[in-house]
Every structure is written in structure tokens, then in C-alpha cells.
CSV table of C-alpha atoms and ligand atoms in Angstrom, one decimal:
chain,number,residue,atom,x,y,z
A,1,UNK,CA,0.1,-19.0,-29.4
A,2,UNK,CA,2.3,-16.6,-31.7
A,3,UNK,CA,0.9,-13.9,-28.8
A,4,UNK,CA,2.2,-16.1,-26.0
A,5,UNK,CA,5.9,-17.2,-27.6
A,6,UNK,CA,6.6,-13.2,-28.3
A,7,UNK,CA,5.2,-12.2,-25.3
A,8,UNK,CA,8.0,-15.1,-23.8
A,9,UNK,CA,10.6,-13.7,-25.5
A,10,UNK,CA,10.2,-10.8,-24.5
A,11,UNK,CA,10.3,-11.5,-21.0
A,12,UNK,CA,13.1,-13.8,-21.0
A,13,UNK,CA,14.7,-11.2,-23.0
A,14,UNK,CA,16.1,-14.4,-25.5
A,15,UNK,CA,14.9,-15.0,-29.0
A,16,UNK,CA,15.8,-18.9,-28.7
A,17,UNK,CA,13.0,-19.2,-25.7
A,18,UNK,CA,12.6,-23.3,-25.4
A,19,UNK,CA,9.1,-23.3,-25.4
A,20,UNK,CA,7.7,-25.9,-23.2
A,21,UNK,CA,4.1,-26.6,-22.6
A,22,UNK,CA,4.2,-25.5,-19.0
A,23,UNK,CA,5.3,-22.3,-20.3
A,24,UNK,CA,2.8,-21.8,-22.7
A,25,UNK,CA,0.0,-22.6,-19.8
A,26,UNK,CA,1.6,-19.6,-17.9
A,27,UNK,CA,1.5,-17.6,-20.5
A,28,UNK,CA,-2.0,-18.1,-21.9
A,29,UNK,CA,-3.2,-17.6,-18.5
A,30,UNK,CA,-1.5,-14.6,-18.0
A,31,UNK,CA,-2.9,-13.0,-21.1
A,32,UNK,CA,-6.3,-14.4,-20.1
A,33,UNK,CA,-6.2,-12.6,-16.7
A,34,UNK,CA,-4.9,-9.2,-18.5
A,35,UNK,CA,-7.8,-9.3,-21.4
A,36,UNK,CA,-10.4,-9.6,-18.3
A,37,UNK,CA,-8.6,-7.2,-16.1
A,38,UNK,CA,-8.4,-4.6,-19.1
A,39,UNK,CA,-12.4,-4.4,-18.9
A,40,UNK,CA,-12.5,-5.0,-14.6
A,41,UNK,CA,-12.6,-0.9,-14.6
A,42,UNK,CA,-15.5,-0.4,-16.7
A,43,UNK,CA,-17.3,-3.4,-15.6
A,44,UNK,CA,-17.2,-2.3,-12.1
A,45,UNK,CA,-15.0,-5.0,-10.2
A,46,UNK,CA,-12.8,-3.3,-8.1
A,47,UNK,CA,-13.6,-2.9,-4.7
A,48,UNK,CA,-11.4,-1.2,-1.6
A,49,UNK,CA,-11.0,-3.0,1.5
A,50,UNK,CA,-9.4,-1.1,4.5
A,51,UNK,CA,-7.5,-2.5,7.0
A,52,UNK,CA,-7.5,0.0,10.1
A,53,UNK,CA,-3.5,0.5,12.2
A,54,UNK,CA,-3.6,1.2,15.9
A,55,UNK,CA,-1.7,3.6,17.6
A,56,UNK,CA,1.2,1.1,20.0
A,57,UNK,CA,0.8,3.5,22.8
A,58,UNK,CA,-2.6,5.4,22.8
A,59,UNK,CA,-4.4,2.1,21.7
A,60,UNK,CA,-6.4,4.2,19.1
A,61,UNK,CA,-7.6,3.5,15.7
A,62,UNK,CA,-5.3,5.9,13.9
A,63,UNK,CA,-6.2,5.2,10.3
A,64,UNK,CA,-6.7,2.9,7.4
A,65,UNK,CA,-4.9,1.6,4.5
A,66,UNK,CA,-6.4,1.0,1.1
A,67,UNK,CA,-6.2,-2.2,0.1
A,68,UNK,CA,-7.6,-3.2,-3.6
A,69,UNK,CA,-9.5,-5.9,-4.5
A,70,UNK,CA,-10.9,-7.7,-7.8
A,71,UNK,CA,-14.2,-9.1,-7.3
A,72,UNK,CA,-14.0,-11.3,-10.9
A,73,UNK,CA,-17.0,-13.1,-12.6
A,74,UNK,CA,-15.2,-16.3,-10.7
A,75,UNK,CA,-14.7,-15.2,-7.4
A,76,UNK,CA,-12.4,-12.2,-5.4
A,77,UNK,CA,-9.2,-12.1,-6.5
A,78,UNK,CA,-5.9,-10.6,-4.5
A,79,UNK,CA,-3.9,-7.7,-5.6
A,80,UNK,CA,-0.8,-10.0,-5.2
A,81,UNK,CA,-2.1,-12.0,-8.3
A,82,UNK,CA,-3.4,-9.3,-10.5
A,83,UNK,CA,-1.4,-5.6,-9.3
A,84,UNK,CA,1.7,-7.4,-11.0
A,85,UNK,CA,0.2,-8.0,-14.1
A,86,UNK,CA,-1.8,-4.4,-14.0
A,87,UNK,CA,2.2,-3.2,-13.8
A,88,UNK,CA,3.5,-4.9,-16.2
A,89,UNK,CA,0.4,-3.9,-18.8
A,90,UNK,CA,0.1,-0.8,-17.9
A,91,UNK,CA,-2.9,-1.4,-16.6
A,92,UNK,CA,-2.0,0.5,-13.4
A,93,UNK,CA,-1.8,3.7,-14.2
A,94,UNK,CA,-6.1,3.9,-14.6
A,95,UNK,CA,-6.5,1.4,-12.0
A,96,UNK,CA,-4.2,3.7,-9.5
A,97,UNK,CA,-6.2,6.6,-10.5
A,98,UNK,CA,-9.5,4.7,-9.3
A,99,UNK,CA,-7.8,3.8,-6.5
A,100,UNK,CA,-6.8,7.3,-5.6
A,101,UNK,CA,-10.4,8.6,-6.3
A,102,UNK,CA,-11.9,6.0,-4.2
A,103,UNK,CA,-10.0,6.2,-1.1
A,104,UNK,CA,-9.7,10.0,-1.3
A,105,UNK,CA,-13.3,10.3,-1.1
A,106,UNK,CA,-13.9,7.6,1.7
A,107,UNK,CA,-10.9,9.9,3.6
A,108,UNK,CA,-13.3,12.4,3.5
A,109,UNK,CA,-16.5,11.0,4.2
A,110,UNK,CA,-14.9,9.5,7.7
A,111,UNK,CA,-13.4,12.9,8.4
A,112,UNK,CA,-16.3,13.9,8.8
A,113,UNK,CA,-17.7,11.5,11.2
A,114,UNK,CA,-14.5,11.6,12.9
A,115,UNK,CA,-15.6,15.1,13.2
A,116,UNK,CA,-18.9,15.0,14.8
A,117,UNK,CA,-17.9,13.2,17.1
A,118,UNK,CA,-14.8,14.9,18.3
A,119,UNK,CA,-12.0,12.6,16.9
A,120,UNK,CA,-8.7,13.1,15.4
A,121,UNK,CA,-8.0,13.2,11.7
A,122,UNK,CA,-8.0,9.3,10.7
A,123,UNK,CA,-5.3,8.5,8.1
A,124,UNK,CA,-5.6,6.9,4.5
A,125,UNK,CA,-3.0,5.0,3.6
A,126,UNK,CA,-2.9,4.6,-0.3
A,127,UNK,CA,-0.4,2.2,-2.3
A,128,UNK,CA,0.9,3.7,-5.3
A,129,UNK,CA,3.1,1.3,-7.7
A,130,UNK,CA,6.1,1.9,-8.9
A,131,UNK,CA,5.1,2.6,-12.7
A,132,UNK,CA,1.7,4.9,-11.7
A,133,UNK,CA,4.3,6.8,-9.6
A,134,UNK,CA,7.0,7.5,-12.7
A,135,UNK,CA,3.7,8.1,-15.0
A,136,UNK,CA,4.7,11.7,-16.0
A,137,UNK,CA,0.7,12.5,-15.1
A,138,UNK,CA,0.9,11.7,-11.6
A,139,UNK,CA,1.2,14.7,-10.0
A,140,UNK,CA,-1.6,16.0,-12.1
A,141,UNK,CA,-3.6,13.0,-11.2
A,142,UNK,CA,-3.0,13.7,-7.6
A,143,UNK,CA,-4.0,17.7,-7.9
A,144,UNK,CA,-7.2,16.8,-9.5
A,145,UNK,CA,-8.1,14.4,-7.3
A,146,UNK,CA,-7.7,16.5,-4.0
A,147,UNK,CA,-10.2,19.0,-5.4
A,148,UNK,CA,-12.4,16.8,-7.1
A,149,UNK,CA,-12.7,15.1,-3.4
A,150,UNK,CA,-12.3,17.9,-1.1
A,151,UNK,CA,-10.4,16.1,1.6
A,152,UNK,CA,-7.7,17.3,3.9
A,153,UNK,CA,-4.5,16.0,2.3
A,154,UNK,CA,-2.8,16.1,5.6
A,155,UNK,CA,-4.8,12.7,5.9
A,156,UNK,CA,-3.4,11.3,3.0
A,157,UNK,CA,-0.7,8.9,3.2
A,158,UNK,CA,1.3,7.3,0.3
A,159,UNK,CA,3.3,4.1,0.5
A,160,UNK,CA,5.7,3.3,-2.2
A,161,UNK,CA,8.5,0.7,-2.4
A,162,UNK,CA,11.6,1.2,-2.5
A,163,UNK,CA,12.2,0.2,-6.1
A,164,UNK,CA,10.3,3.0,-6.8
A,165,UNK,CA,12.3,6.1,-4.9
A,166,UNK,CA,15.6,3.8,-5.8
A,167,UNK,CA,15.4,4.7,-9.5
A,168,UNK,CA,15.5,7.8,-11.5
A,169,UNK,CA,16.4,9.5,-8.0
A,170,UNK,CA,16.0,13.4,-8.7
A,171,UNK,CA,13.2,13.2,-10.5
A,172,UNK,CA,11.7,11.4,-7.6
A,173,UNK,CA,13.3,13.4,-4.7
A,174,UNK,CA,11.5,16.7,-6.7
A,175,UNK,CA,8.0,14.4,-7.1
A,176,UNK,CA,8.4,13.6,-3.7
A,177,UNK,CA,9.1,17.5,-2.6
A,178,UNK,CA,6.0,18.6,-4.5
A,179,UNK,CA,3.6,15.8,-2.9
A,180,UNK,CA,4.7,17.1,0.3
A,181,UNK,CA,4.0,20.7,-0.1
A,182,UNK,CA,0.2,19.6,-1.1
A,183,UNK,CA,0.5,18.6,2.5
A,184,UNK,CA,0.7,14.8,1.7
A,185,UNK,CA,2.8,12.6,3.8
A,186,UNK,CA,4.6,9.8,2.3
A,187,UNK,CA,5.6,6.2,3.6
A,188,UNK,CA,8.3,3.5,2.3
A,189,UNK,CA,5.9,0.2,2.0
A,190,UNK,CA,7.7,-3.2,2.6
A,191,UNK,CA,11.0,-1.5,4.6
A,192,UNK,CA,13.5,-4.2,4.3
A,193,UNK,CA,13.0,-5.6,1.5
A,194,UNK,CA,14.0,-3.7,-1.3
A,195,UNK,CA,18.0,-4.4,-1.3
A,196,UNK,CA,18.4,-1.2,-1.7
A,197,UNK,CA,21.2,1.0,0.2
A,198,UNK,CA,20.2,2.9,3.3
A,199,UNK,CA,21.8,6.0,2.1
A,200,UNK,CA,18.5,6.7,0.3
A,201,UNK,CA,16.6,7.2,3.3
A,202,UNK,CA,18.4,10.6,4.0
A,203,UNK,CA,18.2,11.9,0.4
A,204,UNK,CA,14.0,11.2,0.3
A,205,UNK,CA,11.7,13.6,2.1
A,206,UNK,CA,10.3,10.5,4.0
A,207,UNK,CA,7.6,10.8,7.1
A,208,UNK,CA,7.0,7.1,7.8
A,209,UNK,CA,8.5,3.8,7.4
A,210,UNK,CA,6.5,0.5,7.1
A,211,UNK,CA,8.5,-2.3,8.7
A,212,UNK,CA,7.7,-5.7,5.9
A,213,UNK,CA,5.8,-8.2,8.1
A,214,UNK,CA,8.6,-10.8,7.5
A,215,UNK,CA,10.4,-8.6,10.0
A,216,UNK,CA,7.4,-8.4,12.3
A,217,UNK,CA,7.1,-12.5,11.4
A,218,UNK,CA,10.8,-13.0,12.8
A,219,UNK,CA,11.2,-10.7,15.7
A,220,UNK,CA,9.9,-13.9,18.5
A,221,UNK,CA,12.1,-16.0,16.4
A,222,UNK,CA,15.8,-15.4,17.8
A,223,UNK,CA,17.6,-12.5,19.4
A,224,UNK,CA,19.0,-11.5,15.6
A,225,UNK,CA,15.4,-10.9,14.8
A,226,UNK,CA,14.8,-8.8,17.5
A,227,UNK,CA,17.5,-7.0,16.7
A,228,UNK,CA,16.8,-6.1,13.3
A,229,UNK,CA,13.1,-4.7,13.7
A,230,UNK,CA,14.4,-3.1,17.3
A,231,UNK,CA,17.2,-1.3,15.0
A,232,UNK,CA,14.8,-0.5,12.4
A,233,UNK,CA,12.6,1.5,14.5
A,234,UNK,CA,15.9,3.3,15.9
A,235,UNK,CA,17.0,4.3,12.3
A,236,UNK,CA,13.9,5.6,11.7
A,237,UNK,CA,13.1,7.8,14.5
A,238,UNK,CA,17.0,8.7,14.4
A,239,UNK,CA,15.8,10.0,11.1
A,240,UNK,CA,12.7,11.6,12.4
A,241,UNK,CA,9.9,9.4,10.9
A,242,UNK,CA,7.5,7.3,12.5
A,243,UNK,CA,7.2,3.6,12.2
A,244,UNK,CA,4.4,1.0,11.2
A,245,UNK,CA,4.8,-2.5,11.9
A,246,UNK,CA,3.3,-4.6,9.3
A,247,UNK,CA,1.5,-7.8,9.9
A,248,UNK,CA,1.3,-8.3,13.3
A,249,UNK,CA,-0.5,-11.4,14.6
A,250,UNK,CA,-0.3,-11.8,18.0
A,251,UNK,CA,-0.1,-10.3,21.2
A,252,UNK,CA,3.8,-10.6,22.0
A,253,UNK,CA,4.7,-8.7,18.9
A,254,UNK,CA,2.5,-6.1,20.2
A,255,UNK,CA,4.8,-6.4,23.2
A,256,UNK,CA,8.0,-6.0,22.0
A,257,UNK,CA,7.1,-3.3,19.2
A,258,UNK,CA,5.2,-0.9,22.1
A,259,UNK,CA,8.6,-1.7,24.3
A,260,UNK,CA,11.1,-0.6,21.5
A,261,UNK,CA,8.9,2.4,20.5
A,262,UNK,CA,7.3,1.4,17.7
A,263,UNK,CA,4.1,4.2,17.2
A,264,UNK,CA,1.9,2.2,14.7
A,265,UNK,CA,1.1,-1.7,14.5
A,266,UNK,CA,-1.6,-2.8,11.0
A,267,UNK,CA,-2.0,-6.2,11.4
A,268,UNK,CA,-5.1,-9.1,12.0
A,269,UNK,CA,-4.4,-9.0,15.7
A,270,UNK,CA,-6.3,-5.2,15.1
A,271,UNK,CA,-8.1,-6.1,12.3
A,272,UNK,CA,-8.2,-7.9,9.0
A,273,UNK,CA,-8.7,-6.0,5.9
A,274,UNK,CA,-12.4,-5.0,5.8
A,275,UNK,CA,-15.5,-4.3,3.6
A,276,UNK,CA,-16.4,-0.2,3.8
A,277,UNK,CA,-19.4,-0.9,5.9
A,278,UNK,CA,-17.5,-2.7,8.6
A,279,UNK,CA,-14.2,-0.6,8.6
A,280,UNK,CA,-17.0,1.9,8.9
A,281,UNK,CA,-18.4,0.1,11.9
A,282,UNK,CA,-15.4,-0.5,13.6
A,283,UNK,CA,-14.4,3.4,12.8
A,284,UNK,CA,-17.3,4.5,14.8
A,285,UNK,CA,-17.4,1.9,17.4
A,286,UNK,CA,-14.1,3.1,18.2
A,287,UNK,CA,-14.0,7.2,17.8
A,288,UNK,CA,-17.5,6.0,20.6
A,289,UNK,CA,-15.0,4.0,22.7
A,290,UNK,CA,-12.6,6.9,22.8
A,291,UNK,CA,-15.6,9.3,23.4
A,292,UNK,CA,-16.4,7.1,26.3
A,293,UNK,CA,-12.9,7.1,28.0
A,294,UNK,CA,-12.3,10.7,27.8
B,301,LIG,P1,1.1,-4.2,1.4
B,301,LIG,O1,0.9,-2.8,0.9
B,301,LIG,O2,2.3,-4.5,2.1
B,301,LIG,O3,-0.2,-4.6,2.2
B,301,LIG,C1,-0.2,-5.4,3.3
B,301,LIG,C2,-0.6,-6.8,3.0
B,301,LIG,O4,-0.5,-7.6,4.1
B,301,LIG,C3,-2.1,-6.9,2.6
B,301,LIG,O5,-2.2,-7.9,1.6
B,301,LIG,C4,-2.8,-7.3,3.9
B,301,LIG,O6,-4.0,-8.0,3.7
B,301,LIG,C5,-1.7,-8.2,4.4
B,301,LIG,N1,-1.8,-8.4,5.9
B,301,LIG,C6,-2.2,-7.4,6.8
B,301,LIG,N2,-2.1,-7.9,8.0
B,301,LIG,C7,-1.6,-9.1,8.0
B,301,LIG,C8,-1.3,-10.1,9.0
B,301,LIG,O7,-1.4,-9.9,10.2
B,301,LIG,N3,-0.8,-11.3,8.5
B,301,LIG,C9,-0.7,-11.6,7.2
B,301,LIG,N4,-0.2,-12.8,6.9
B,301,LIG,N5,-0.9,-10.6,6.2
B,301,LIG,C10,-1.4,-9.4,6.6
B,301,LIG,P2,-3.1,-7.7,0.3
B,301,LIG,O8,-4.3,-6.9,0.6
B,301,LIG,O9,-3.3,-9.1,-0.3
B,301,LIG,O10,-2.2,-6.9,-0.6
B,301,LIG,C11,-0.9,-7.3,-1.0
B,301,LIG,C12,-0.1,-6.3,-1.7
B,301,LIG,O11,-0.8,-5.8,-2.9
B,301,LIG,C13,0.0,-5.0,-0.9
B,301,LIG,O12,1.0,-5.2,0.1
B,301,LIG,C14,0.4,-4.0,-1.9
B,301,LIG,O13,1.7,-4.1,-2.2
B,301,LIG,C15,-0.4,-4.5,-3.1
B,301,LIG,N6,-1.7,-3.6,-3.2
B,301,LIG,C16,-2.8,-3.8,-2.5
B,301,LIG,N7,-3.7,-2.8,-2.9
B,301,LIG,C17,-3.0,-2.0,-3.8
B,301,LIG,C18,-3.4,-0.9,-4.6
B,301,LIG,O14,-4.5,-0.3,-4.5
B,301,LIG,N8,-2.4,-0.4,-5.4
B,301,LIG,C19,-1.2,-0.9,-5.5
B,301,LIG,N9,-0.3,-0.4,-6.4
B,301,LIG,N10,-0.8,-2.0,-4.9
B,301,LIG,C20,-1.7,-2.6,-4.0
B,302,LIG,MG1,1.0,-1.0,1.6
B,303,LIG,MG1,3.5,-3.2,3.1
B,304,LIG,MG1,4.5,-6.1,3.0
């Protein structure tokens, strides 16, 4: 309890924190869920599901993203309950790594079938959190993990947020310089959402935007959400990147995104996040598909 009322102070940032019982509950729970997530590494309980993104145009499985997974003594747990609490703890920075490792080598294992059968390069999209992406080991972390795995980082993708470019911005504009010439390309996650300035988009050495599925969510809604996602799209090939749409559901966003010239849509009309056996499935039944229309 002494634990939890520090630990409340020092998020609220107030030594005089009225501790009510509600609080505490939080609190305990949180430090609960960070003692067990401190050991998930060891203990083997992370797990990467990939969801696959389609090409608007072409119709083509064009890659995956990395998506992380807790698989806890109680049942599988979502990043958005546990990556917050891996950020705040630290936590993320050996958790990333893992993450990086993982997908890396699954990049290169589907290269390769990609390969024999005469595909093109499928992407890995990778999520990289604001703090993992400061750590002053990253880039270090990132070089040892494109030899350790051998794959061809021009199939690497990173998202990060804009919180994370937003601060600390030459330091990142150099980071972001130096992923690049490894011949990694780099994507803004959540576009939209960040309440950041839009002045930052010409500064960063940016390939690809990711439009936030609230976007996506409102563009059927009214003629001011169409207008939004339709102008994102425009800023962002006006700036020479390419553009995911995130979270698409149905049929009629697919519409209007292929009609304004959207390239990319990830979302469960394509495919829901999947184990590695069935992404792998669904990897190979299309680069066969493809095989079959050419
Ligand atoms: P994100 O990077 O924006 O990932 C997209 C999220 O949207 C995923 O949630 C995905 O399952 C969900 N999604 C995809 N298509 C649809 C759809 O059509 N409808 C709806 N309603 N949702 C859809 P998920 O897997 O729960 O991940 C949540 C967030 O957790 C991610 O958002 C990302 O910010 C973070 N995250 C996930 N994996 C990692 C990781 O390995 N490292 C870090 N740092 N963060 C991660
Ligand atoms: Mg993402
Ligand atoms: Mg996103
Ligand atoms: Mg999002």
C-alpha cells in the first residue's frame, strides 16, 4: 500500500493525493499486471499476430503488420491494456527488442516463399513506442537485429506516433536519417491524432502515413468526414508518401478510399489480426492466387 500511494503521487505529480479506495484498486492492479509482465519475457508469453494490408488498386496482399500479444496464465491479453504499462515501466524497451527479433525473422522466412513463388517483397510493419525509440540503444538494437536475421530491410517498415517524432526533434530527424540509409522505411502510426502541428511532416524523412481508423470510422458519416480522410490522402501524396487506411470494415470505405487514391487499406474487411500459421496460410493462398491471374 505504501507502493501504491507513492506510486499515486507520483503520477498525479501532488504530494496531498486523496487516496480513495477506488484508487488504490487501480493501483494495486496496475502493479499486479507489471510484476507478471516483468517475467512474460522469460516465461515465454508473448506471441505476434499479423494482420495482412491490401494494395486499394492491385487487390494484392502487400504486407503485414506486427501486432503483439500477451498470452497470460489467465487468458490473451491486448497490447492496449499492457504496451501502456510496458512504457511507463520501462518494460518496453526488452519487450520491443523481442518484438523486433520476432517479426524480423518472420520477414524473412516469407521472403522467401514469396520468392519461390515469384512474388513481390511482402512488408513488415513493426510498432515501435515512443520510449524504445528515444532508448539511446536503438539504433544499435536495430543493426544487430538486421544481421542477426538476415532480412532485406527494404521490407521493414516502422510506425511510430507522432508523440514520438514531436519531441526532442533533431535528435529524431538524425535517428530517423540513419534508419533510412539501412534501407528502412518509416510510417507515422495513428495520423490524426497526435495534436501535433503539420509542419512536422516536412522536417521528418517520412515514406508512409497511417490514416487512425477513427478517420476511416467517420468518412460514411457526413461530407466533413469525407473531407478530412479525402485531404489527408492529398497532403500525403502532395508530400510524396503513400497512405494506409486503418481499420477498414466494410465495403464502401473501400470505395471511397480506392476513389480518392488511397494505395493501402489494413483492416477486418481484409483480414483480422492472425496467428503465424494462418497469416502464413493466407500469405500463400494469395501470392497462388496472384500466380494464377498472371
Ligand atoms: P495500431 O498500431 O494502430 O494497430 C491497429 C489496431 O487496430 C490493432 O489493435 C488492430 O487489431 C486494430 N484493428 C485492425 N483492423 C481493425 C478494424 O477493422 N476494426 C477495428 N475496430 N480495429 C481494427 P491491437 O492489435 O489491439 O493493437 C492496439 C495498439 O497497440 C496498436 O495500435 C499499437 O499502437 C499497439 N501495439 C500493438 N503491438 C505493438 C508492439 O509490438 N509494440 C508497440 N510498441 N505497440 C504495439
Ligand atoms: Mg501500428
Ligand atoms: Mg495505427
Ligand atoms: Mg490506430
Amino acid at each position: 500500500i505504501q507502493l501504491a500511494v507513492r506510486e499515486a503521487q507520483r503520477l498525479s505529480g501532488n504530494s496531498a493525493v486523496v487516496f480513495t479506495p477506488h484508487l488504490m484498486a487501480d493501483q494495486q492492479e496496475r502493479l499486479q499486471l507489471e510484476a507478471r509482465l516483468s517475467q512474460a519475457l522469460d516465461r515465454g508469453e508473448f506471441e505476434l499476430f499479423y494482420q495482412a494490408q491490401c494494395d486499394l488498386h492491385t487487390g494484392r496482399l502487400a504486407g503485414f503488420e506486427a501486432l503483439l500479444r500477451w498470452r497470460a496464465a489467465d487468458g490473451l491479453v491486448g497490447p492496449d491494456r499492457f504496451i501502456p504499462v510496458a512504457e511507463d515501466s520501462g518494460l518496453i524497451v526488452p519487450i520491443g527488442r523481442w518484438v523486433l527479433l520476432q517479426a524480423c525473422r518472420q520477414a524473412s522466412a516469407w521472403h522467401e516463399r514469396a520468392r519461390a513463388l515469384g512474388g513481390p517483397l511482402p512488408v513488415m510493419a513493426i510498432n515501435i513506442s515512443p520510449r524504445q525509440f528515444q532508448h539511446p540503444d536503438f539504433m544499435t538494437t536495430v543493426r544487430e537485429v538486421l544481421k542477426a536475421t538476415s532480412v532485406d530491410p527494404r521490407q521493414i517498415e516502422l510506425e511510430i506516433t507522432e508523440g514520438a517524432v514531436m519531441d526532442h526533434a533533431d535528435a529524431t530527424i538524425a535517428k530517423m536519417a540513419e534508419l533510412r540509409e539501412l534501407g528502412l522505411h518509416l510510417a507515422i502510426d495513428d495520423f490524426g491524432t497526435g495534436y501535433s502541428s503539420l509542419a512536422y511532416l516536412k522536417r521528418f524523412p517520412i515514406d508512409r502515413l497511417k490514416i487512425d481508423r477513427s478517420f476511416v470510422r467517420d468518412l460514411g458519416v457526413d461530407a466533413q468526414g469525407a473531407a478530412i480522410a479525402r485531404a489527408m490522402i492529398q497532403l500525403a501524396h502532395s508530400l510524396d508518401m503513400t497512405v494506409v487506411a486503418e481499420g477498414v470494415e466494410e465495403e464502401a470505405q473501400a470505395d471511397c478510399l480506392r476513389t480518392w487514391g488511397c494505395d493501402l487499406m489494413q483492416g477486418y474487411l481484409y483480414a483480422r489480426p492472425l496467428p503465424v500459421g494462418e497469416a502464413t496460410a493466407l500469405l500463400d493462398a494469395k501470392l497462388g492466387a496472384a500466380l494464377h491471374d498472371s
